[in-house]
Structures are given as C-alpha cells and as structure tokens.
Amino acid sequence: MTFQSLGLADELIKAVEQTGYTIPTPVQMQAIPAAIAGSDLLVSSHTGSGKTAAFTLPSLHKLIDRRPAPGAGPRVLVLTPTRELAQQVEKAVQTYGKALRWLNTACLVGGAPFFAQVKQLQRPVDVVVATPGRLLDHLNRRKIKLSDVEVLILDEADRMLDMGFAEDIDAIVAATPAKRQTLLFSATLDGVVGRMAERMTRNPQRIEIEVAKEDRGQIEQRLMFADDMGHKSRLLEALLGHDGLQQAVVFTATKRSADELSLSLQEKGFAAAALHGDMHQTQRNRTLDRLRQGRIGVLVATDVAARGIDVAGISHVINFDPPRQAEDYVHRIGRTGRAGRDGIAITLSGPRETGLIRAIERFTGDRLEVHTIPGMEPSPRKPSGPRPAGAGAGRRFGNGGGGGGYGRPSSGSGERRPGGGFGGRDGHPSSRSERSHGDRRDRSSRG
Ligand code: AMP
C-alpha cells in the first residue's frame, strides 16, 4: 500500500514524500482513510507506530481547501499530555502542512510565557496543539474560542488521564462543537480511557494496532501466597533483595499504603519512593526522573500514578496488593518487559485475595505459576481442590522465559495450591470481588 492510495490530497502526499516515507505504517493505513471518511476513531497505538502522521495527515486534508474566515478560532485541536509531545506534534503539522502556505499553528503548553501565547492567538490560527492545563487557562480567560473546532484529537489519552487531566479535558471538550470529529489515540482503550471515549465520540471506529511480537518483552507471571501482612512484607523484602532485580515497581491498593510501604522500605535501606495521585505534578515528575536515572530502585505506586511509566530498567513488578480490577493487572505488569527486555511480575496474595487472583486469571486467560521462597512458604491450610478452570493452561505472557532467580515453582507448577493453599470457594469469602470482576470479557491491550 502507498500513501497515494489512502485518499490524501496531492499537497500532503508530496510533503510525505519529502520526508522520505514511502509506505504507510499499519496505524496510518487504517486510520487515515477512516478519518478522511469522517468517522470518529478510537485508536490503540504506541509511540513509534507513526500515530502522529496518522492523525495529522487526515486533519490537514480537511483544512486544505478552505482558509479560515477572519476572527475564526482553530479548526483542528490536538491535546497531548506533555509539552515535549505537543512540540513534536506541532512540528509534524508544519512538516506535513508545508504546502499550505497560509497555515498557522500555535503550541500552547505550560512552562512557556503565557502572554507570548496570547499574542500568537491574536492572529488567525488553524491548528492548535496544547496541553490541557494551559489551554484551559486560555479558554477561561477568553483568549481562545473553540467553537470552530472541526477535528479534536486526543493524543496519548491514557497518559493525560494518568496525569490528572480528566476534568480539564471535559471542560475543553464541552467548549468544542458537538458535531466535531473526534480522534482518540491511546496505548489502551480500556477502563477509564474507554469510559471517556464513550462520552466524547459518536459511533467511533475502533482500530487496534498490535505491538509486533519481537518488540514485546516477555513477562513471566508468578503468584506467591502469604499468610498475612507481616508475611507479605517479609516476602517483599526477600524479593527486593534479590540480585537479579534491577528496578521494581511495587503496587499497593491505596495512596496511604504506598506512602507507608515506601517509608518502611526506606527504613530498611531500600532506595524506595512513592508515586500516587495525591502528589503534586512536579513532585511526580521528579520521582519519575529519579527512577529513569536509576536513583530510585523501588517505586511504590498506585494504579493510576503508574500508568504510562516506560522505564527499561524495571525488571520486576510486584503486586503487594493484587489489583481490584482485573484489567489493571495487565497495565501493572506491562511496566516491566519494556524495550524488548524480559520482566518478572509477582503477585502476592493474602488469604482473602484469592478471588482477585481468579478474576485476573479469567481475564488474562493466563495461569499464574505459584512460587515459594524456601523457608518462607505459606503455612498449610485447609485443603482445597484444584484452582478453578477458566484460565488458560499455564500460559504466560510471551513465551514465559526461564525461571531463574529467587523463588521456585511449587510442586505441580501451579496446578494445585501449595500445601492446600488458601481456601477455594469454601475457604475465604471472596464472592463479592468475584462477581464484580467475573463478567469482564474484554481483553486489554498488553501495553
Ligand atoms: P510517532 O509514532 O508518530 O511518534 O512516529 C514515530 C516515528 O516514525 C517518527 O520519527 C516518524 O517520523 C516516523 N514515521 C512516521 N510515519 C512513517 C512511515 N510511514 N514510515 C517510516 N517512518 C515513519
């Protein structure tokens, strides 16, 4: 397939040719014709997939024949989570829109002088690329109007939500015309992103771009049973102290327990830090920078805060508390196995959490292999039957990868609980969580 066959205007094809690209990427092949046809789109794709051109080209195609009327507001609005991404997108718009000599763009991001941006907005601007916070400032001060927006693009929507922009985005979208076209790009289309997408799009076409297998690291998934919180803490320390561990993200259920656990790990000498939604954005950015620089070895995080973390050194994900939503499990373990490396994901289950484990296995279709650490095995409990069917037969993400490292599979490779394990259906009550998770069928992307 060529760019010519996608239905783009000649001026745009020429600009693409000048960049040297000859073959559209998969996301471009699917998204460009659909967007030209006028559909709203929900696209799951990753950085590096060519997504910027996938939304920029059809949006410019829409602008091509008509210059804006004097005094009109932008016709294309792109929202991005970060300044850097906004700048990259603006650059792409200028590159692909080179032939549209009248085309004006503006990049409205935080950290840049506000009044210079106001000045920019005093001339007609066709395409605005913005981070939500700064755009909302301009909107509230009536420095910009969004009533002429024809195409609204949400780039890396999941990251914007992670960064706490949900309300800002809602306010911005409410200021755009209902008849606009909406193109939403995100690493995942599940959970909160899916719910936001439902509110903002009409009959959207869903495009899911699989990450090539060779680009996906392999994540070995393990399960360890603990008798109580004290036992969990001891297991955690043993896991974190292991040689093979480079950097780890430890997940807790609440912000408070993230703070407490991080503090207690620091006291034990680990280079630990917490990351959660109550922290100020600058504090979160600083923590993430330190994680990237390798100065933090153990990040103790909540689900929302950890979404979108892409640090190649994270060799382990440890679910200190198993996720309450099975789909969060996939996002959590996806923090390891980045940049094509392998990773290990270990879920610690207390006696009352076995229902959550079953929900995860049902959701992913993968069976978590039970491991123990010699000398730290869970105490034998009332025998129970084999773990219920419904999950796949011991498959793991990717091809699994070798055991290696601490802990060892319990006898029976997870077919039965160790020493009888924690009660099955007749054991500890977990029916409520089972019911709330059990009927989720949609499989999440593995990013
Ligand atoms: P993105 O996913 O938009 O961040 O793009 C990733 C990289 O791929 C960027 O450097 C683009 O310039 C480049 N790119 C975009 N489209 C193509 C294409 N059709 N062929 C080759 N490279 C591309």
CSV table of C-alpha atoms and ligand atoms in Angstrom, one decimal:
chain,number,residue,atom,x,y,z
A,1,MET,CA,0.0,0.0,0.0
A,2,THR,CA,1.2,3.5,-0.7
A,3,PHE,CA,0.3,6.9,0.6
A,4,GLN,CA,-1.4,7.7,-2.8
A,5,SER,CA,-4.0,5.0,-2.1
A,6,LEU,CA,-5.1,6.5,1.2
A,7,GLY,CA,-7.1,9.3,-0.4
A,8,LEU,CA,-4.9,12.2,0.7
A,9,ALA,CA,-4.6,15.4,-1.2
A,10,ASP,CA,-1.6,15.7,-3.6
A,11,GLU,CA,0.0,18.5,-1.5
A,12,LEU,CA,0.1,16.3,1.5
A,13,ILE,CA,1.4,13.3,-0.4
A,14,LYS,CA,4.2,15.5,-1.7
A,15,ALA,CA,5.1,16.6,1.8
A,16,VAL,CA,5.2,12.9,3.0
A,17,GLU,CA,7.4,12.0,0.0
A,18,GLN,CA,9.8,14.8,1.0
A,19,THR,CA,10.2,13.2,4.5
A,20,GLY,CA,11.3,10.0,2.7
A,21,TYR,CA,8.4,7.8,3.9
A,22,THR,CA,7.1,5.6,1.2
A,23,ILE,CA,5.0,3.0,2.9
A,24,PRO,CA,2.3,3.9,5.5
A,25,THR,CA,2.6,2.2,8.8
A,26,PRO,CA,-0.3,-0.1,9.9
A,27,VAL,CA,-1.9,2.6,12.0
A,28,GLN,CA,-1.7,5.1,9.1
A,29,MET,CA,-3.1,2.5,6.7
A,30,GLN,CA,-6.2,2.1,8.9
A,31,ALA,CA,-6.7,5.5,10.5
A,32,ILE,CA,-6.1,7.8,7.5
A,33,PRO,CA,-8.9,6.6,5.2
A,34,ALA,CA,-11.3,6.2,8.1
A,35,ALA,CA,-10.6,9.7,9.3
A,36,ILE,CA,-11.0,11.1,5.8
A,37,ALA,CA,-14.3,9.4,5.6
A,38,GLY,CA,-15.4,11.4,8.7
A,39,SER,CA,-15.6,8.7,11.3
A,40,ASP,CA,-14.7,9.3,14.9
A,41,LEU,CA,-11.8,7.0,15.8
A,42,LEU,CA,-10.6,5.1,18.9
A,43,VAL,CA,-7.1,4.0,18.1
A,44,SER,CA,-4.9,1.9,20.3
A,45,SER,CA,-1.3,2.5,19.2
A,46,HIS,CA,2.0,3.2,20.7
A,47,THR,CA,4.7,5.9,20.4
A,48,GLY,CA,6.8,4.9,17.4
A,49,SER,CA,3.9,3.5,15.4
A,50,GLY,CA,3.6,6.5,13.2
A,51,LYS,CA,0.4,7.7,15.0
A,52,THR,CA,1.3,11.4,14.7
A,53,ALA,CA,1.1,11.3,10.9
A,54,ALA,CA,-2.0,9.1,11.3
A,55,PHE,CA,-4.0,11.9,12.8
A,56,THR,CA,-2.1,14.9,11.3
A,57,LEU,CA,-2.5,14.0,7.7
A,58,PRO,CA,-6.3,13.4,7.5
A,59,SER,CA,-6.8,16.6,9.7
A,60,LEU,CA,-4.8,18.7,7.3
A,61,HIS,CA,-6.6,17.1,4.4
A,62,LYS,CA,-9.8,18.5,5.9
A,63,LEU,CA,-8.3,22.0,6.1
A,64,ILE,CA,-6.8,22.0,2.6
A,65,ASP,CA,-9.5,23.8,0.6
A,66,ARG,CA,-10.6,26.4,2.9
A,67,ARG,CA,-8.7,29.2,4.6
A,68,PRO,CA,-10.3,30.2,7.9
A,69,ALA,CA,-12.5,33.2,8.0
A,70,PRO,CA,-11.0,36.2,9.8
A,71,GLY,CA,-11.6,36.0,13.5
A,72,ALA,CA,-12.3,32.3,13.4
A,73,GLY,CA,-10.9,30.0,16.0
A,74,PRO,CA,-8.7,26.9,15.3
A,75,ARG,CA,-10.3,24.2,13.2
A,76,VAL,CA,-8.0,21.4,14.4
A,77,LEU,CA,-7.2,21.0,18.1
A,78,VAL,CA,-4.7,18.5,19.4
A,79,LEU,CA,-4.4,17.7,23.1
A,80,THR,CA,-1.3,16.0,24.3
A,81,PRO,CA,-0.1,15.1,27.9
A,82,THR,CA,3.3,16.8,27.8
A,83,ARG,CA,5.0,19.8,26.4
A,84,GLU,CA,7.6,17.8,24.5
A,85,LEU,CA,4.9,15.8,22.7
A,86,ALA,CA,3.0,19.0,21.9
A,87,GLN,CA,6.1,20.5,20.4
A,88,GLN,CA,6.7,17.3,18.3
A,89,VAL,CA,3.2,17.3,17.1
A,90,GLU,CA,3.3,20.9,16.1
A,91,LYS,CA,6.5,20.2,14.2
A,92,ALA,CA,4.8,17.3,12.4
A,93,VAL,CA,1.9,19.6,11.5
A,94,GLN,CA,4.3,22.1,10.0
A,95,THR,CA,6.2,19.4,8.1
A,96,TYR,CA,3.2,17.7,6.5
A,97,GLY,CA,1.4,21.1,6.0
A,98,LYS,CA,4.3,22.7,4.2
A,99,ALA,CA,2.3,23.2,1.0
A,100,LEU,CA,-0.5,25.0,2.8
A,101,ARG,CA,1.3,28.3,2.8
A,102,TRP,CA,-1.3,30.1,4.8
A,103,LEU,CA,-1.4,27.5,7.6
A,104,ASN,CA,-0.8,28.9,11.1
A,105,THR,CA,-0.1,26.8,14.1
A,106,ALA,CA,0.2,27.5,17.8
A,107,CYS,CA,1.6,25.4,20.6
A,108,LEU,CA,0.0,26.2,24.0
A,109,VAL,CA,1.9,24.5,26.8
A,110,GLY,CA,2.6,25.1,30.4
A,111,GLY,CA,6.0,26.4,31.4
A,112,ALA,CA,6.1,28.8,28.4
A,113,PRO,CA,5.3,32.5,28.7
A,114,PHE,CA,1.5,32.9,28.8
A,115,PHE,CA,1.4,36.3,27.1
A,116,ALA,CA,3.6,35.3,24.2
A,117,GLN,CA,0.9,32.7,23.5
A,118,VAL,CA,-1.9,35.2,23.8
A,119,LYS,CA,-0.1,37.3,21.2
A,120,GLN,CA,0.1,34.2,19.0
A,121,LEU,CA,-3.6,33.7,19.3
A,122,GLN,CA,-4.3,37.3,18.1
A,123,ARG,CA,-3.7,36.2,14.5
A,124,PRO,CA,-5.8,33.5,12.9
A,125,VAL,CA,-4.6,30.1,14.0
A,126,ASP,CA,-5.7,27.0,12.1
A,127,VAL,CA,-4.2,24.2,14.2
A,128,VAL,CA,-3.7,24.4,18.0
A,129,VAL,CA,-1.6,21.8,19.8
A,130,ALA,CA,-1.9,22.1,23.6
A,131,THR,CA,-1.5,20.5,26.9
A,132,PRO,CA,-4.9,20.6,28.7
A,133,GLY,CA,-4.0,22.8,31.7
A,134,ARG,CA,-2.6,25.7,29.7
A,135,LEU,CA,-5.3,25.5,27.1
A,136,LEU,CA,-7.9,25.7,29.8
A,137,ASP,CA,-6.2,28.8,31.2
A,138,HIS,CA,-6.5,30.5,27.8
A,139,LEU,CA,-10.1,29.3,27.5
A,140,ASN,CA,-11.1,30.6,30.9
A,141,ARG,CA,-9.5,34.0,30.2
A,142,ARG,CA,-11.3,34.1,26.8
A,143,LYS,CA,-8.1,34.2,24.9
A,144,ILE,CA,-9.2,31.4,22.6
A,145,LYS,CA,-12.5,30.2,21.3
A,146,LEU,CA,-13.1,26.6,20.4
A,147,SER,CA,-16.4,26.9,18.7
A,148,ASP,CA,-14.9,26.4,15.2
A,149,VAL,CA,-13.1,23.2,16.0
A,150,GLU,CA,-13.8,20.6,13.3
A,151,VAL,CA,-11.4,17.9,14.4
A,152,LEU,CA,-10.5,17.2,18.0
A,153,ILE,CA,-7.5,14.9,18.6
A,154,LEU,CA,-6.7,13.4,22.0
A,155,ASP,CA,-3.1,12.1,21.7
A,156,GLU,CA,-2.0,9.6,24.4
A,157,ALA,CA,-5.3,9.9,26.1
A,158,ASP,CA,-4.3,7.3,28.8
A,159,ARG,CA,-1.4,9.4,29.8
A,160,MET,CA,-3.4,12.6,30.0
A,161,LEU,CA,-5.8,10.8,32.4
A,162,ASP,CA,-2.9,9.4,34.4
A,163,MET,CA,-1.6,12.9,34.8
A,164,GLY,CA,-5.0,14.0,36.3
A,165,PHE,CA,-6.2,16.0,33.3
A,166,ALA,CA,-9.7,14.4,33.1
A,167,GLU,CA,-11.6,17.4,34.3
A,168,ASP,CA,-9.7,19.8,32.2
A,169,ILE,CA,-10.3,17.7,29.2
A,170,ASP,CA,-14.0,17.5,29.9
A,171,ALA,CA,-14.1,21.3,30.2
A,172,ILE,CA,-12.2,21.7,26.9
A,173,VAL,CA,-14.4,19.2,25.0
A,174,ALA,CA,-17.5,21.0,26.3
A,175,ALA,CA,-16.3,24.2,24.6
A,176,THR,CA,-16.0,22.5,21.2
A,177,PRO,CA,-19.0,21.9,18.8
A,178,ALA,CA,-20.9,18.7,19.3
A,179,LYS,CA,-20.7,18.0,15.6
A,180,ARG,CA,-16.9,17.9,15.6
A,181,GLN,CA,-14.9,14.8,14.6
A,182,THR,CA,-13.0,13.2,17.5
A,183,LEU,CA,-9.9,11.1,17.0
A,184,LEU,CA,-8.7,9.5,20.2
A,185,PHE,CA,-5.3,7.8,20.4
A,186,SER,CA,-4.2,5.8,23.5
A,187,ALA,CA,-1.9,2.9,24.4
A,188,THR,CA,-5.1,1.3,25.9
A,189,LEU,CA,-8.8,1.7,25.2
A,190,ASP,CA,-9.9,0.0,28.3
A,191,GLY,CA,-11.1,1.2,31.7
A,192,VAL,CA,-11.2,5.0,32.3
A,193,VAL,CA,-10.0,5.7,28.8
A,194,GLY,CA,-12.8,3.7,27.4
A,195,ARG,CA,-15.3,5.5,29.5
A,196,MET,CA,-14.0,8.9,28.5
A,197,ALA,CA,-14.0,7.8,24.8
A,198,GLU,CA,-17.7,6.8,25.2
A,199,ARG,CA,-18.6,10.3,26.4
A,200,MET,CA,-16.7,12.0,23.6
A,201,THR,CA,-17.2,10.1,20.5
A,202,ARG,CA,-20.1,9.1,18.3
A,203,ASN,CA,-20.2,5.7,16.6
A,204,PRO,CA,-16.5,5.5,16.7
A,205,GLN,CA,-14.5,3.1,14.6
A,206,ARG,CA,-12.1,1.1,16.7
A,207,ILE,CA,-8.6,0.5,15.4
A,208,GLU,CA,-6.3,-1.7,17.5
A,209,ILE,CA,-2.7,-1.9,16.4
A,210,GLU,CA,-0.9,-4.9,17.9
A,211,VAL,CA,2.6,-4.3,19.0
A,212,ALA,CA,4.9,-6.6,17.0
A,213,LYS,CA,5.8,-9.7,19.0
A,214,GLU,CA,9.5,-9.1,18.6
A,215,ASP,CA,9.0,-5.6,20.2
A,216,ARG,CA,7.2,-7.0,23.2
A,217,GLY,CA,9.3,-8.2,26.1
A,218,GLN,CA,8.4,-11.4,27.7
A,219,ILE,CA,6.9,-11.2,31.2
A,220,GLU,CA,6.9,-14.2,33.5
A,221,GLN,CA,4.0,-14.1,35.8
A,222,ARG,CA,4.3,-15.6,39.3
A,223,LEU,CA,2.0,-15.9,42.3
A,224,MET,CA,3.1,-16.2,45.9
A,225,PHE,CA,0.8,-16.8,48.8
A,226,ALA,CA,1.2,-15.0,52.1
A,227,ASP,CA,-0.4,-15.8,55.5
A,228,ASP,CA,-0.8,-12.2,56.5
A,229,MET,CA,0.6,-8.7,56.0
A,230,GLY,CA,3.7,-9.5,58.0
A,231,HIS,CA,4.4,-12.5,55.8
A,232,LYS,CA,3.8,-10.3,52.7
A,233,SER,CA,6.3,-7.7,53.9
A,234,ARG,CA,8.9,-10.4,54.5
A,235,LEU,CA,8.4,-11.9,51.1
A,236,LEU,CA,8.6,-8.4,49.6
A,237,GLU,CA,11.9,-7.7,51.3
A,238,ALA,CA,13.3,-11.0,50.1
A,239,LEU,CA,12.2,-10.4,46.6
A,240,LEU,CA,13.6,-6.8,46.5
A,241,GLY,CA,16.9,-8.0,48.0
A,242,HIS,CA,17.5,-10.5,45.2
A,243,ASP,CA,20.5,-10.0,42.9
A,244,GLY,CA,18.6,-10.3,39.7
A,245,LEU,CA,16.4,-7.3,40.5
A,246,GLN,CA,17.4,-4.1,38.8
A,247,GLN,CA,14.4,-1.8,39.5
A,248,ALA,CA,10.9,-2.7,40.7
A,249,VAL,CA,7.5,-1.2,40.8
A,250,VAL,CA,5.5,-2.3,43.8
A,251,PHE,CA,1.8,-1.8,43.6
A,252,THR,CA,-0.4,-1.1,46.6
A,253,ALA,CA,-4.2,-0.6,46.7
A,254,THR,CA,-4.2,2.8,48.3
A,255,LYS,CA,-2.2,6.0,48.3
A,256,ARG,CA,-1.7,5.8,52.0
A,257,SER,CA,-0.3,2.3,51.9
A,258,ALA,CA,2.0,3.4,49.1
A,259,ASP,CA,3.4,6.1,51.4
A,260,GLU,CA,3.6,3.8,54.4
A,261,LEU,CA,5.3,0.9,52.5
A,262,SER,CA,7.7,3.2,50.8
A,263,LEU,CA,8.7,4.7,54.1
A,264,SER,CA,9.2,1.3,55.7
A,265,LEU,CA,11.3,0.1,52.8
A,266,GLN,CA,13.4,3.3,53.1
A,267,GLU,CA,13.9,2.5,56.8
A,268,LYS,CA,15.2,-1.0,55.8
A,269,GLY,CA,17.7,0.6,53.4
A,270,PHE,CA,16.0,0.3,50.1
A,271,ALA,CA,16.1,3.3,47.7
A,272,ALA,CA,12.4,3.5,47.6
A,273,ALA,CA,9.9,6.2,46.7
A,274,ALA,CA,6.2,6.5,46.5
A,275,LEU,CA,4.2,7.7,43.5
A,276,HIS,CA,0.5,8.4,43.7
A,277,GLY,CA,-2.2,10.8,42.6
A,278,ASP,CA,-2.1,13.0,45.8
A,279,MET,CA,1.4,14.1,44.9
A,280,HIS,CA,1.9,17.4,43.1
A,281,GLN,CA,2.8,17.0,39.5
A,282,THR,CA,6.3,18.5,39.8
A,283,GLN,CA,6.9,16.0,42.7
A,284,ARG,CA,5.7,13.2,40.5
A,285,ASN,CA,7.9,14.3,37.6
A,286,ARG,CA,10.9,14.5,39.9
A,287,THR,CA,10.2,11.0,41.2
A,288,LEU,CA,9.9,9.6,37.6
A,289,ASP,CA,13.1,11.4,36.6
A,290,ARG,CA,15.0,9.8,39.5
A,291,LEU,CA,13.5,6.4,38.5
A,292,ARG,CA,14.8,6.9,35.0
A,293,GLN,CA,18.2,7.9,36.2
A,294,GLY,CA,18.3,4.7,38.3
A,295,ARG,CA,18.4,6.7,41.6
A,296,ILE,CA,15.2,5.0,42.7
A,297,GLY,CA,15.3,1.2,42.9
A,298,VAL,CA,11.8,0.6,44.2
A,299,LEU,CA,8.9,2.7,43.2
A,300,VAL,CA,5.8,2.0,45.4
A,301,ALA,CA,2.8,3.1,43.3
A,302,THR,CA,-0.9,3.1,42.9
A,303,ASP,CA,-2.5,2.1,39.7
A,304,VAL,CA,-3.3,5.4,38.2
A,305,ALA,CA,0.0,7.0,39.0
A,306,ALA,CA,2.0,4.2,37.5
A,307,ARG,CA,0.2,4.1,34.1
A,308,GLY,CA,2.3,5.1,31.3
A,309,ILE,CA,5.6,4.6,33.1
A,310,ASP,CA,8.1,3.5,30.5
A,311,VAL,CA,11.4,2.7,32.1
A,312,ALA,CA,13.5,0.0,30.6
A,313,GLY,CA,15.3,-0.8,33.9
A,314,ILE,CA,12.2,-2.1,35.6
A,315,SER,CA,12.9,-5.8,35.8
A,316,HIS,CA,10.2,-6.6,38.3
A,317,VAL,CA,6.6,-5.7,39.1
A,318,ILE,CA,5.4,-6.8,42.4
A,319,ASN,CA,1.7,-6.6,43.3
A,320,PHE,CA,1.9,-6.2,47.1
A,321,ASP,CA,-1.9,-5.8,46.9
A,322,PRO,CA,-3.5,-7.7,43.9
A,323,PRO,CA,-5.4,-5.3,41.7
A,324,ARG,CA,-9.1,-4.8,42.5
A,325,GLN,CA,-9.9,-4.6,38.8
A,326,ALA,CA,-8.5,-7.5,36.7
A,327,GLU,CA,-7.8,-5.2,33.8
A,328,ASP,CA,-5.4,-3.2,36.0
A,329,TYR,CA,-3.3,-6.3,36.3
A,330,VAL,CA,-2.4,-6.1,32.6
A,331,HIS,CA,-1.4,-2.4,32.9
A,332,ARG,CA,0.6,-3.1,36.1
A,333,ILE,CA,2.7,-6.0,34.7
A,334,GLY,CA,3.2,-4.0,31.5
A,335,ARG,CA,5.5,-1.7,33.5
A,336,THR,CA,8.2,-4.4,33.1
A,337,GLY,CA,9.3,-6.1,29.9
A,338,ARG,CA,9.8,-2.7,28.3
A,339,ALA,CA,12.0,-2.0,25.3
A,340,GLY,CA,12.0,-5.6,24.3
A,341,ARG,CA,13.5,-6.9,27.6
A,342,ASP,CA,12.1,-9.6,29.7
A,343,GLY,CA,10.4,-9.0,33.0
A,344,ILE,CA,9.0,-10.8,36.0
A,345,ALA,CA,5.7,-10.0,37.6
A,346,ILE,CA,5.0,-11.4,41.0
A,347,THR,CA,1.6,-11.1,42.7
A,348,LEU,CA,1.4,-11.6,46.5
A,349,SER,CA,-2.0,-13.0,47.6
A,350,GLY,CA,-3.3,-12.9,51.1
A,351,PRO,CA,-5.9,-15.4,52.3
A,352,ARG,CA,-8.7,-13.1,51.4
A,353,GLU,CA,-7.4,-12.2,48.0
A,354,THR,CA,-7.7,-15.5,46.1
A,355,GLY,CA,-10.9,-14.3,44.4
A,356,LEU,CA,-9.0,-11.4,42.9
A,357,ILE,CA,-6.4,-13.9,41.6
A,358,ARG,CA,-9.1,-16.0,40.0
A,359,ALA,CA,-10.5,-12.9,38.3
A,360,ILE,CA,-7.1,-12.0,36.9
A,361,GLU,CA,-6.6,-15.5,35.5
A,362,ARG,CA,-10.0,-15.4,34.0
A,363,PHE,CA,-9.4,-12.0,32.5
A,364,THR,CA,-6.0,-12.7,31.0
A,365,GLY,CA,-6.5,-16.4,30.2
A,366,ASP,CA,-3.1,-16.9,31.8
A,367,ARG,CA,-2.5,-19.1,34.8
A,368,LEU,CA,-0.1,-17.6,37.4
A,369,GLU,CA,2.5,-20.1,38.4
A,370,VAL,CA,2.7,-20.5,42.2
A,371,HIS,CA,6.2,-19.9,43.6
A,372,THR,CA,7.6,-20.0,47.1
A,373,ILE,CA,10.8,-18.9,48.7
A,374,PRO,CA,12.5,-21.6,50.8
A,375,GLY,CA,11.9,-21.0,54.4
A,376,MET,CA,9.1,-18.6,53.7
A,377,GLU,CA,6.4,-20.9,52.5
A,378,PRO,CA,2.8,-20.1,53.5
A,379,SER,CA,1.5,-22.2,56.4
A,380,PRO,CA,-0.6,-25.2,55.3
A,381,ARG,CA,-4.3,-24.5,55.3
A,382,LYS,CA,-7.4,-26.5,54.9
A,383,PRO,CA,-7.0,-28.5,51.7
A,384,SER,CA,-8.9,-27.3,48.7
A,385,GLY,CA,-9.5,-28.6,45.2
A,386,PRO,CA,-7.6,-27.5,42.2
A,387,ARG,CA,-7.8,-23.9,41.1
A,388,PRO,CA,-11.0,-23.5,39.2
A,389,ALA,CA,-10.9,-23.9,35.4
A,390,GLY,CA,-11.5,-21.0,33.1
A,391,ALA,CA,-8.0,-19.7,32.9
A,392,GLY,CA,-5.6,-20.9,30.3
A,393,ALA,CA,-3.4,-23.9,31.0
A,394,GLY,CA,-0.4,-22.2,32.5
A,395,ARG,CA,0.4,-19.9,29.6
A,396,ARG,CA,2.3,-16.8,30.4
A,397,PHE,CA,2.8,-13.5,28.6
A,398,GLY,CA,5.1,-14.1,25.7
A,399,ASN,CA,6.9,-17.4,25.9
A,400,GLY,CA,7.5,-17.2,29.6
A,401,GLY,CA,11.2,-17.1,29.8
A,402,GLY,CA,13.2,-19.3,32.1
A,403,GLY,CA,12.7,-19.4,35.8
A,404,GLY,CA,16.0,-18.1,37.0
A,405,GLY,CA,16.1,-16.1,40.2
A,406,TYR,CA,14.6,-16.5,43.6
A,407,GLY,CA,11.6,-18.4,44.5
A,408,ARG,CA,10.9,-21.7,42.8
A,409,PRO,CA,7.7,-23.1,41.4
A,410,SER,CA,5.8,-25.1,43.8
A,411,SER,CA,5.2,-28.8,43.1
A,412,GLY,CA,2.6,-29.2,40.4
A,413,SER,CA,3.6,-26.0,38.7
A,414,GLY,CA,0.6,-24.2,40.0
A,415,GLU,CA,-2.0,-26.9,39.3
A,416,ARG,CA,-2.7,-27.0,43.0
A,417,ARG,CA,-2.3,-24.6,45.7
A,418,PRO,CA,0.9,-25.2,47.8
A,419,GLY,CA,0.1,-27.2,50.9
A,420,GLY,CA,-3.5,-26.9,50.0
A,421,GLY,CA,-3.2,-23.2,49.6
A,422,PHE,CA,-5.8,-20.7,50.7
A,423,GLY,CA,-9.3,-21.8,50.6
A,424,GLY,CA,-11.1,-22.2,47.3
A,425,ARG,CA,-14.7,-21.4,47.1
A,426,ASP,CA,-15.3,-22.8,50.6
A,427,GLY,CA,-12.3,-21.0,52.0
A,428,HIS,CA,-12.1,-17.3,52.5
A,429,PRO,CA,-15.0,-15.3,51.3
A,430,SER,CA,-14.3,-13.6,48.0
A,431,SER,CA,-17.6,-13.9,46.2
A,432,ARG,CA,-18.2,-10.2,46.0
A,433,SER,CA,-15.0,-9.5,44.2
A,434,GLU,CA,-15.5,-12.5,42.0
A,435,ARG,CA,-18.9,-11.2,40.9
A,436,SER,CA,-17.7,-7.8,40.2
A,437,HIS,CA,-14.8,-9.0,38.1
A,438,GLY,CA,-16.0,-12.2,36.7
A,439,ASP,CA,-18.1,-10.9,33.8
A,440,ARG,CA,-15.4,-8.8,32.2
A,441,ARG,CA,-14.7,-10.3,28.9
A,442,ASP,CA,-12.8,-7.6,27.0
A,443,ARG,CA,-9.1,-8.3,26.9
A,444,SER,CA,-7.0,-5.4,27.4
A,445,SER,CA,-4.0,-4.5,25.2
A,446,ARG,CA,-0.8,-5.6,26.7
A,447,GLY,CA,0.9,-2.3,26.8
B,1,AMP,P1,5.1,8.5,16.1
B,1,AMP,O1,4.5,7.2,16.5
B,1,AMP,O2,4.1,9.4,15.5
B,1,AMP,O3,5.8,9.1,17.3
B,1,AMP,O4,6.2,8.3,15.0
B,1,AMP,C1,7.4,7.5,15.2
B,1,AMP,C2,8.4,7.8,14.1
B,1,AMP,O5,8.1,7.2,12.9
B,1,AMP,C3,8.6,9.3,13.8
B,1,AMP,O6,10.0,9.5,13.8
B,1,AMP,C4,8.1,9.5,12.4
B,1,AMP,O7,8.7,10.5,11.7
B,1,AMP,C5,8.3,8.1,11.8
B,1,AMP,N1,7.3,7.8,10.8
B,1,AMP,C6,6.0,8.1,10.7
B,1,AMP,N2,5.4,7.6,9.6
B,1,AMP,C7,6.3,6.8,9.0
B,1,AMP,C8,6.3,6.0,7.8
B,1,AMP,N3,5.2,5.8,7.1
B,1,AMP,N4,7.4,5.3,7.5
B,1,AMP,C9,8.5,5.5,8.2
B,1,AMP,N5,8.6,6.2,9.3
B,1,AMP,C10,7.6,6.9,9.7
